[in-house]
Short mmCIF file of C-alpha atoms in Angstrom, two decimals:
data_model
loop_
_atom_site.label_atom_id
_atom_site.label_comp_id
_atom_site.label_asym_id
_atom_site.label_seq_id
_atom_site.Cartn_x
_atom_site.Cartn_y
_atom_site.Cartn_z
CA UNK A 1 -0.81 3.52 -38.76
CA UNK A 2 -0.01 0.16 -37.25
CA UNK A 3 3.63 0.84 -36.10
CA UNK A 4 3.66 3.76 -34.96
CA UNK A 5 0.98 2.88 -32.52
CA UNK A 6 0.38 -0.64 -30.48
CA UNK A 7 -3.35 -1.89 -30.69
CA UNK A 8 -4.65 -4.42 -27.94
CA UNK A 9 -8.25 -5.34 -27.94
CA UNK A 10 -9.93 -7.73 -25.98
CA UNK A 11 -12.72 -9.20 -24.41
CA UNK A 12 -14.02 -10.10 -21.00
CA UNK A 13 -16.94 -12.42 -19.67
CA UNK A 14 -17.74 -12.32 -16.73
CA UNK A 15 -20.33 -15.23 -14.82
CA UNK A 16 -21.85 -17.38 -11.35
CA UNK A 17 -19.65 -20.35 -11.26
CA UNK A 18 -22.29 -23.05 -11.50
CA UNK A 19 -22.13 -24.23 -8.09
CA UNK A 20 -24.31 -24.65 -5.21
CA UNK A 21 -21.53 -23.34 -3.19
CA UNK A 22 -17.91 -21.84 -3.28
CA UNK A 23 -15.30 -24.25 -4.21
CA UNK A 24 -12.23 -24.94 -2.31
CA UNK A 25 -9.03 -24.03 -4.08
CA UNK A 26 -8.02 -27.82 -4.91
CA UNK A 27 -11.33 -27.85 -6.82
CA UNK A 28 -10.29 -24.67 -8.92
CA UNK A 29 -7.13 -26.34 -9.69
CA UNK A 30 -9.26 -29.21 -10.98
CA UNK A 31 -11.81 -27.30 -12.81
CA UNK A 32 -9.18 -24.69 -14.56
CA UNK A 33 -6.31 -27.70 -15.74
CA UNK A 34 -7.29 -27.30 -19.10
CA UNK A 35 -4.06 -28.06 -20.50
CA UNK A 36 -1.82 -30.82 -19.47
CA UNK A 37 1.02 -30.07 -17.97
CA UNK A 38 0.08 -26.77 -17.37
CA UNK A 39 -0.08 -25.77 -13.73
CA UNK A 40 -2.84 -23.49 -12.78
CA UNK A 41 -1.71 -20.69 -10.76
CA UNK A 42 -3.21 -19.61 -7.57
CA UNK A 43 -3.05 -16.69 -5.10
CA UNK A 44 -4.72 -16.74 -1.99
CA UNK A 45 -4.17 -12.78 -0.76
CA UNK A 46 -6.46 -10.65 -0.64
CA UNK A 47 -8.92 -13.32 -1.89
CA UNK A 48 -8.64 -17.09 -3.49
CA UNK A 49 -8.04 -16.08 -7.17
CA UNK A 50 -7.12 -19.28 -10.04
CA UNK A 51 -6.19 -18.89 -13.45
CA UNK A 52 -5.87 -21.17 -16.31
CA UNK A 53 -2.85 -21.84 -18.09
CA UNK A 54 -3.15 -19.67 -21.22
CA UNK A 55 -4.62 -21.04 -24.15
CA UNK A 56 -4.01 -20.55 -27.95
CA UNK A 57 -6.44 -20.27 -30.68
CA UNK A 58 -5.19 -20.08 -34.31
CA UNK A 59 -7.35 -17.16 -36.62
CA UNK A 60 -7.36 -16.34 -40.19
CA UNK A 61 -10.05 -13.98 -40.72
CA UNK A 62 -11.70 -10.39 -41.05
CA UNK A 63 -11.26 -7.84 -38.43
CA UNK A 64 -13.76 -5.55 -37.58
CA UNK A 65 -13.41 -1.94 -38.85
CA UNK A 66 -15.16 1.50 -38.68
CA UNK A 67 -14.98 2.23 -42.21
CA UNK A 68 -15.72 -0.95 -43.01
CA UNK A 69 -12.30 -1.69 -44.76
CA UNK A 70 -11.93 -5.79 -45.30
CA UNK A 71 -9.05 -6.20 -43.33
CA UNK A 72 -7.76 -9.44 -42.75
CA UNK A 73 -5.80 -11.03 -40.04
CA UNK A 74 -3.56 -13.76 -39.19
CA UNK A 75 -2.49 -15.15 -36.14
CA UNK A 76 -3.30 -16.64 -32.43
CA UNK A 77 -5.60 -15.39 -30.14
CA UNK A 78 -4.49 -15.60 -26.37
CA UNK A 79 -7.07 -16.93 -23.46
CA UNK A 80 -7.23 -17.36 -19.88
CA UNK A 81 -10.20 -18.59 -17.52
CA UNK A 82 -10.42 -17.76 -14.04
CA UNK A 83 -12.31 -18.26 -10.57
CA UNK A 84 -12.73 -15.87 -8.04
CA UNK A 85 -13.52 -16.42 -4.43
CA UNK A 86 -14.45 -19.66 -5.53
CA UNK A 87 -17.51 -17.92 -6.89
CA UNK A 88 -17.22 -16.26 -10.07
CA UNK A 89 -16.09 -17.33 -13.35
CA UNK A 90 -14.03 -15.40 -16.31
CA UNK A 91 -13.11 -15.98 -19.63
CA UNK A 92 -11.06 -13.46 -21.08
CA UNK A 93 -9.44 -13.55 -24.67
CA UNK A 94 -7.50 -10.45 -26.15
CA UNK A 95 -5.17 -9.63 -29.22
CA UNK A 96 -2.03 -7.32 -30.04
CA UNK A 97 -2.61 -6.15 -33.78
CA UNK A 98 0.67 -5.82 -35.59
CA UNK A 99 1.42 -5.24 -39.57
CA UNK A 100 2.52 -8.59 -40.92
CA UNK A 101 5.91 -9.06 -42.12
CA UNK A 102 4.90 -10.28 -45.58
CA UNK A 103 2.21 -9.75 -48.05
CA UNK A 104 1.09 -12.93 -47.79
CA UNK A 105 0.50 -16.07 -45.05
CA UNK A 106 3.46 -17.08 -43.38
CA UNK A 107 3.44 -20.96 -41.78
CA UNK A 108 1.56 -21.63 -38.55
CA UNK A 109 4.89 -21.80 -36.97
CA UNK A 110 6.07 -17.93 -37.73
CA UNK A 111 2.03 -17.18 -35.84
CA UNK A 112 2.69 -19.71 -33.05
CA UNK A 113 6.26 -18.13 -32.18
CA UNK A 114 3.93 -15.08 -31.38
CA UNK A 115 1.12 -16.04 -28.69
CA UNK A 116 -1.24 -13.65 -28.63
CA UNK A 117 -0.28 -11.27 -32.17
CA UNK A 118 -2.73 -11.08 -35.06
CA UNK A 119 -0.79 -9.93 -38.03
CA UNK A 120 -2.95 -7.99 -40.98
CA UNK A 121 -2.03 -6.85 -44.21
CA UNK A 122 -1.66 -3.69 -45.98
CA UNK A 123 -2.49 -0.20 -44.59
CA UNK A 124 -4.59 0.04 -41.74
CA UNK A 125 -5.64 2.93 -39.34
CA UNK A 126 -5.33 2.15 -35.46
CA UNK A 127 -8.14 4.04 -34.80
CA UNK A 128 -10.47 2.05 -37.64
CA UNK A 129 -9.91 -1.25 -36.33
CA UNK A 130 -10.11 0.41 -32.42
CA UNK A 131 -13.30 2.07 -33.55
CA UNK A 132 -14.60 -1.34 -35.28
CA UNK A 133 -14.02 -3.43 -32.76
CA UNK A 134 -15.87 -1.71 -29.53
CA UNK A 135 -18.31 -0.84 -31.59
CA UNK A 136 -19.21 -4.67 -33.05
CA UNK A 137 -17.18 -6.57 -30.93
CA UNK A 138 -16.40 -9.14 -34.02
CA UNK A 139 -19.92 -8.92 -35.92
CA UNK A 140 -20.55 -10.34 -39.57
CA UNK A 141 -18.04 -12.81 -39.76
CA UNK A 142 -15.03 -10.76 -38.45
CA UNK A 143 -13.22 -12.00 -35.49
CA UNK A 144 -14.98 -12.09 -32.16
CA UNK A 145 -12.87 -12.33 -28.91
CA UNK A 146 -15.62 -13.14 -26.60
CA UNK A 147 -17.16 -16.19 -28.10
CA UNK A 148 -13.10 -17.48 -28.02
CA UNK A 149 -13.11 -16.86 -23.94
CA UNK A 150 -16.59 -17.89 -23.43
CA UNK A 151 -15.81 -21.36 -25.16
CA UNK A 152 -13.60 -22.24 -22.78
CA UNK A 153 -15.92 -20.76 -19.96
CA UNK A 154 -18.12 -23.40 -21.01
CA UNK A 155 -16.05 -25.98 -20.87
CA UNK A 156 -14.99 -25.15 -17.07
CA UNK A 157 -19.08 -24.77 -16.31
CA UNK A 158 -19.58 -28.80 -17.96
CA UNK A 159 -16.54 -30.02 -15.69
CA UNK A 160 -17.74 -32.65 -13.44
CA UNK A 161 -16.77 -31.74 -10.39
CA UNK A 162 -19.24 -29.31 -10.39
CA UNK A 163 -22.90 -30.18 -8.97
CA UNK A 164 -24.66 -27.57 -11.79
CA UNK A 165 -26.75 -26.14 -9.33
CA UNK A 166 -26.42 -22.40 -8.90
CA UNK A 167 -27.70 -20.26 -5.79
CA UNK A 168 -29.55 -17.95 -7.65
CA UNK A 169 -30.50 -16.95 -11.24
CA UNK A 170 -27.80 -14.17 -13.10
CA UNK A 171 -26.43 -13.64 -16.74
CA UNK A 172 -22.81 -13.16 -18.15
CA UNK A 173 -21.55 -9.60 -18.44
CA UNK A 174 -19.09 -8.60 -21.39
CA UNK A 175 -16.75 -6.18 -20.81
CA UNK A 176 -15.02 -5.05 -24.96
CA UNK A 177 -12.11 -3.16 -24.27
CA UNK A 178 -9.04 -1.11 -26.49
CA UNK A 179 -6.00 -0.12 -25.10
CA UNK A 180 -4.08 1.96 -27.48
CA UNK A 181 -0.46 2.99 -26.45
CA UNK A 182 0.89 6.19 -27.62
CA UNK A 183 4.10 7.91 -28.29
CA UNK A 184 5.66 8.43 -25.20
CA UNK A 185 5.00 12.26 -23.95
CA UNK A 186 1.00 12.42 -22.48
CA UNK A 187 0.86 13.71 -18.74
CA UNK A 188 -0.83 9.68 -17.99
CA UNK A 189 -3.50 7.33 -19.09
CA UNK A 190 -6.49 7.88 -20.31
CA UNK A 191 -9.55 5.68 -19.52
CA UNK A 192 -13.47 5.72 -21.08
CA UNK A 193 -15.98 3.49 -19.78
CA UNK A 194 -19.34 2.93 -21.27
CA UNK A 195 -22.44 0.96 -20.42
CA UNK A 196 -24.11 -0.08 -23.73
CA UNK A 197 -26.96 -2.51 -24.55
CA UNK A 198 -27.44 -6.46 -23.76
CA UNK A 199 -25.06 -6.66 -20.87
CA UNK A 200 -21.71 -5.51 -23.02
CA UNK A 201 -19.51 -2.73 -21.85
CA UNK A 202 -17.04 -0.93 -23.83
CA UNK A 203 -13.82 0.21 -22.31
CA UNK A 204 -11.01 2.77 -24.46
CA UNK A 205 -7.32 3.21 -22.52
CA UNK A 206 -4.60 5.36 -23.89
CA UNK A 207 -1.00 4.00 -22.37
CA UNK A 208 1.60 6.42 -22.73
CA UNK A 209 3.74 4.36 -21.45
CA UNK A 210 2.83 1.13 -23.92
CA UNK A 211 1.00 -2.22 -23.13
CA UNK A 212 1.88 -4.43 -20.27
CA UNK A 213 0.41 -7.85 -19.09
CA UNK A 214 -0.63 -5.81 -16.25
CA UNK A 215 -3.28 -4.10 -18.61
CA UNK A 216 -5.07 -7.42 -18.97
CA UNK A 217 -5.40 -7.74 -15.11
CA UNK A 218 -6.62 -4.45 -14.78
CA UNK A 219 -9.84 -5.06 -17.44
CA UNK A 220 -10.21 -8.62 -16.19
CA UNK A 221 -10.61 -6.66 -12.39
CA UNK A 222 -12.74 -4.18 -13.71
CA UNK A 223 -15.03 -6.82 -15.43
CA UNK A 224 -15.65 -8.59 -12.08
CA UNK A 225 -16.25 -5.53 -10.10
CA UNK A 226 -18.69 -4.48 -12.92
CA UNK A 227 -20.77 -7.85 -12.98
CA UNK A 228 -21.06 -7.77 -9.01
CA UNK A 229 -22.12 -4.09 -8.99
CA UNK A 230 -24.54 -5.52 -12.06
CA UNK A 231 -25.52 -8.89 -10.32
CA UNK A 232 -26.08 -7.34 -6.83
CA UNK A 233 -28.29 -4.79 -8.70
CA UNK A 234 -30.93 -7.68 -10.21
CA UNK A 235 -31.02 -9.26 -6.93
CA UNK A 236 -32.29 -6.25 -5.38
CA UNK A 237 -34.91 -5.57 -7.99
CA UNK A 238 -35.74 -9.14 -8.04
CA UNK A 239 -36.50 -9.12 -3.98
CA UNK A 240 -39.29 -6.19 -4.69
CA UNK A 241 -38.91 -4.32 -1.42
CA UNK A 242 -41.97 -2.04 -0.81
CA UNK A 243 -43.99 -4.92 -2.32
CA UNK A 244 -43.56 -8.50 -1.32
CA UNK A 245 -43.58 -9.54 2.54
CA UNK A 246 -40.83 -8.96 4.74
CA UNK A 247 -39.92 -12.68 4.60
CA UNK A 248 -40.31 -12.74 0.72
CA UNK A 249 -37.93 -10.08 0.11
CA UNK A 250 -35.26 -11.62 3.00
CA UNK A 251 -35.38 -14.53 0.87
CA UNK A 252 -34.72 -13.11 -2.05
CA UNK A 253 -31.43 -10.87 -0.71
CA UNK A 254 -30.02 -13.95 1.27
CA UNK A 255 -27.79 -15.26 -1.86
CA UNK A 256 -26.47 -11.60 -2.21
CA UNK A 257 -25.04 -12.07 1.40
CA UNK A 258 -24.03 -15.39 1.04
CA UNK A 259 -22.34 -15.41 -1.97
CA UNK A 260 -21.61 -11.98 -3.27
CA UNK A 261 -20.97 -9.39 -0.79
CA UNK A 262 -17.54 -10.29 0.61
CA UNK A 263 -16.18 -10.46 -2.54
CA UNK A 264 -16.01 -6.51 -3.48
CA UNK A 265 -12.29 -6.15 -3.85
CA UNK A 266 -11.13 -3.36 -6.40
CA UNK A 267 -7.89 -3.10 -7.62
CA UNK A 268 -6.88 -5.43 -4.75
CA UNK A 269 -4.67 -7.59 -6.75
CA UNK A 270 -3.23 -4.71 -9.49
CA UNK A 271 0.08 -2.86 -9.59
CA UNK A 272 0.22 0.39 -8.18
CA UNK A 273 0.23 2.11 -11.98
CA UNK A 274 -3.31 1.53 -12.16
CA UNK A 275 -4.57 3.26 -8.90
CA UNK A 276 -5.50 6.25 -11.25
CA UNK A 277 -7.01 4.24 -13.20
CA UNK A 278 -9.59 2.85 -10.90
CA UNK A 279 -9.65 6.27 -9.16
CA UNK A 280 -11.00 7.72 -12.30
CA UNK A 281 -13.84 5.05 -12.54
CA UNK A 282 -14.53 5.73 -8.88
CA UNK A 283 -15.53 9.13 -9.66
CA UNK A 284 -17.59 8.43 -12.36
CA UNK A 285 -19.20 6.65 -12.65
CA UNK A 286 -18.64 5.98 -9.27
CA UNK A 287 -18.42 1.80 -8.48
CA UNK A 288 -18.02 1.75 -4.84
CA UNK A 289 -20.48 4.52 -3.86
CA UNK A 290 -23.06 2.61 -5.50
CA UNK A 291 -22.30 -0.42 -4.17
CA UNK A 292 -21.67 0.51 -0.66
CA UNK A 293 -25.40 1.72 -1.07
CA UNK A 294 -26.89 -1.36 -2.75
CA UNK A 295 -25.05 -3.61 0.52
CA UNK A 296 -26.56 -1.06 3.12
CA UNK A 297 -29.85 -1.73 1.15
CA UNK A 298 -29.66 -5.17 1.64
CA UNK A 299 -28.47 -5.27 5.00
CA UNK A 300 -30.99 -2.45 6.48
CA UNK A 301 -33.88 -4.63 4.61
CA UNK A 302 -32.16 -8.59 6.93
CA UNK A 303 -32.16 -6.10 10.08
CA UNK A 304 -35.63 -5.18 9.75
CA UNK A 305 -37.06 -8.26 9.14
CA UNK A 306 -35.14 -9.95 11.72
CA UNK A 307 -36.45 -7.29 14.42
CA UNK A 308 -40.45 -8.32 13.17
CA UNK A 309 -39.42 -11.90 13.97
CA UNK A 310 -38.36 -10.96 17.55
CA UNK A 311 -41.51 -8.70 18.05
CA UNK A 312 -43.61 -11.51 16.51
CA UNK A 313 -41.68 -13.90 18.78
CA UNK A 314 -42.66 -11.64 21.49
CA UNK A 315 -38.13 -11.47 22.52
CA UNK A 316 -38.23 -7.78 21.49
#
């Protein structure tokens, strides 16, 4: 039951800034000032990283649920955008579920005292609504997170102090995740990551030791990491080595160097709690390793090339 439990859900998506190049941090303080008088915070170790000032979105509407219970919700939604390296863009939107304090509505200033908690009604199963939620994501009219943080993605791509014209072709990732914390007593977290259809990804964490702000960082991380591995993979399949010209498939990699490669970061920027986190994922499925062997890819495929150009230019 809601109560005994705490029930976070959120989503993540995760895009190419639409820029020819990386922007400078004054231009992500530009780009991200959705709100004014909001200051858009910024930290510049290990990487250039800008977030928005959060953002509220009213809701009064269905939740998702296994069992396909109507269960109905009422409250604000809490967003953030962000830039990366001057590079990549997120939009990330996520909910605590509580039970409401009365049977019916309250006024929009009892939901706005509570950024980011969706009160529902009646008696409702943590692990329904969990269950719902990755699996749909906020299908047939019941709430959907990611079209909340992708709305204000958009609005960051249409700013105009951005030229529109992106290095190379790639499509959003979502990353769906649940964090459920328990009743204190489990030996630590628990973590289950899954790769399902159309680009979305499903995440489940059990937090013994309840929810923290910190959780958000950690999906938001894990959602970047997960669209470069993603991205870096489409480039290489797009370059067709073994099939075009040496030149052709150079080409191709190039925007994978200039753009993507030194931005590979994990867990960088999270508190310490979640190194077994990410150590879990780095066993399986195993990020880094398969990155590390996508950049050798790519790097092995610019030496060779560049030693036929010095044969061919007779220097070799």
């Amino acid at each position: 039951m809601i109560g005994a439990h705490m029930l976070v859900m959120g989503e993540v998506r995760t895009g190419l800034l639409q820029n020819s190049g990386e922007i400078p941090e004054s231009l992500c303080q530009g780009v991200l000032g959705l709100l004014s008088g909001e200051r858009v915070r910024i930290s510049r170790r290990p990487i250039v990283y800008a977030v928005s000032p959060d953002q509220l979105t009213g809701v009064d509407c269905r939740l998702a649920s296994a069992s396909r219970t109507r269960v109905r919700g009422v409250g604000t939604v809490l967003s953030r955008t962000s830039v990366t390296g001057g590079r990549v863009l997120q939009g990330s939107s996520h909910i605590q579920v509580a039970r409401a304090e009365s049977d019916h509505r309250l006024s929009w200033s009892h939901y706005l005292a509570r950024p980011g908690v969706v009160e529902v009604f009646g008696k409702v199963r943590v692990p329904d609504l969990a269950d719902g939620f990755a699996d749909s994501g906020g299908s047939n009219d019941c709430l959907d997170l990611g079209s909340v943080g992708e709305r204000f993605m958009d609005v960051v791509q249409a700013s105009p102090l951005l030229d529109r014209k992106a290095p190379f072709r790639s499509a959003r990732t979502r990353l769906r995740w649940v964090a459920v914390a328990e009743e204190p007593g489990r030996e630590g977290p628990g973590i289950r990551f899954t790769l399902g259809r159309d680009r979305v990804r499903t995440l489940r964490l059990d937090l013994p030791d309840g929810f923290t702000p910190d959780v958000v960082d950690f999906c938001e991380d894990l959602a970047l990491h997960d669209w470069l591995l993603t991205t870096l993979l489409v480039i290489v399949e797009r370059a067709r080595v073994g099939t075009a010209t040496r030149a052709e498939v150079t080409a191709k990699l190039a925007p994978a160097v200039d753009h993507l490669l030194h931005l590979w970061m994990p867990a960088a920027r999270l508190d310490d709690d979640f190194a077994p986190l990410w150590e879990s994922l780095e066993r399986r499925p195993g990020f880094t390793r398969q990155w590390q062997s996508l950049v050798a890819r790519v790097r092995d495929q610019i030496a060779i090339n560049t030693l036929a150009l010095l044969r061919e230019a007779g220097g070799w």
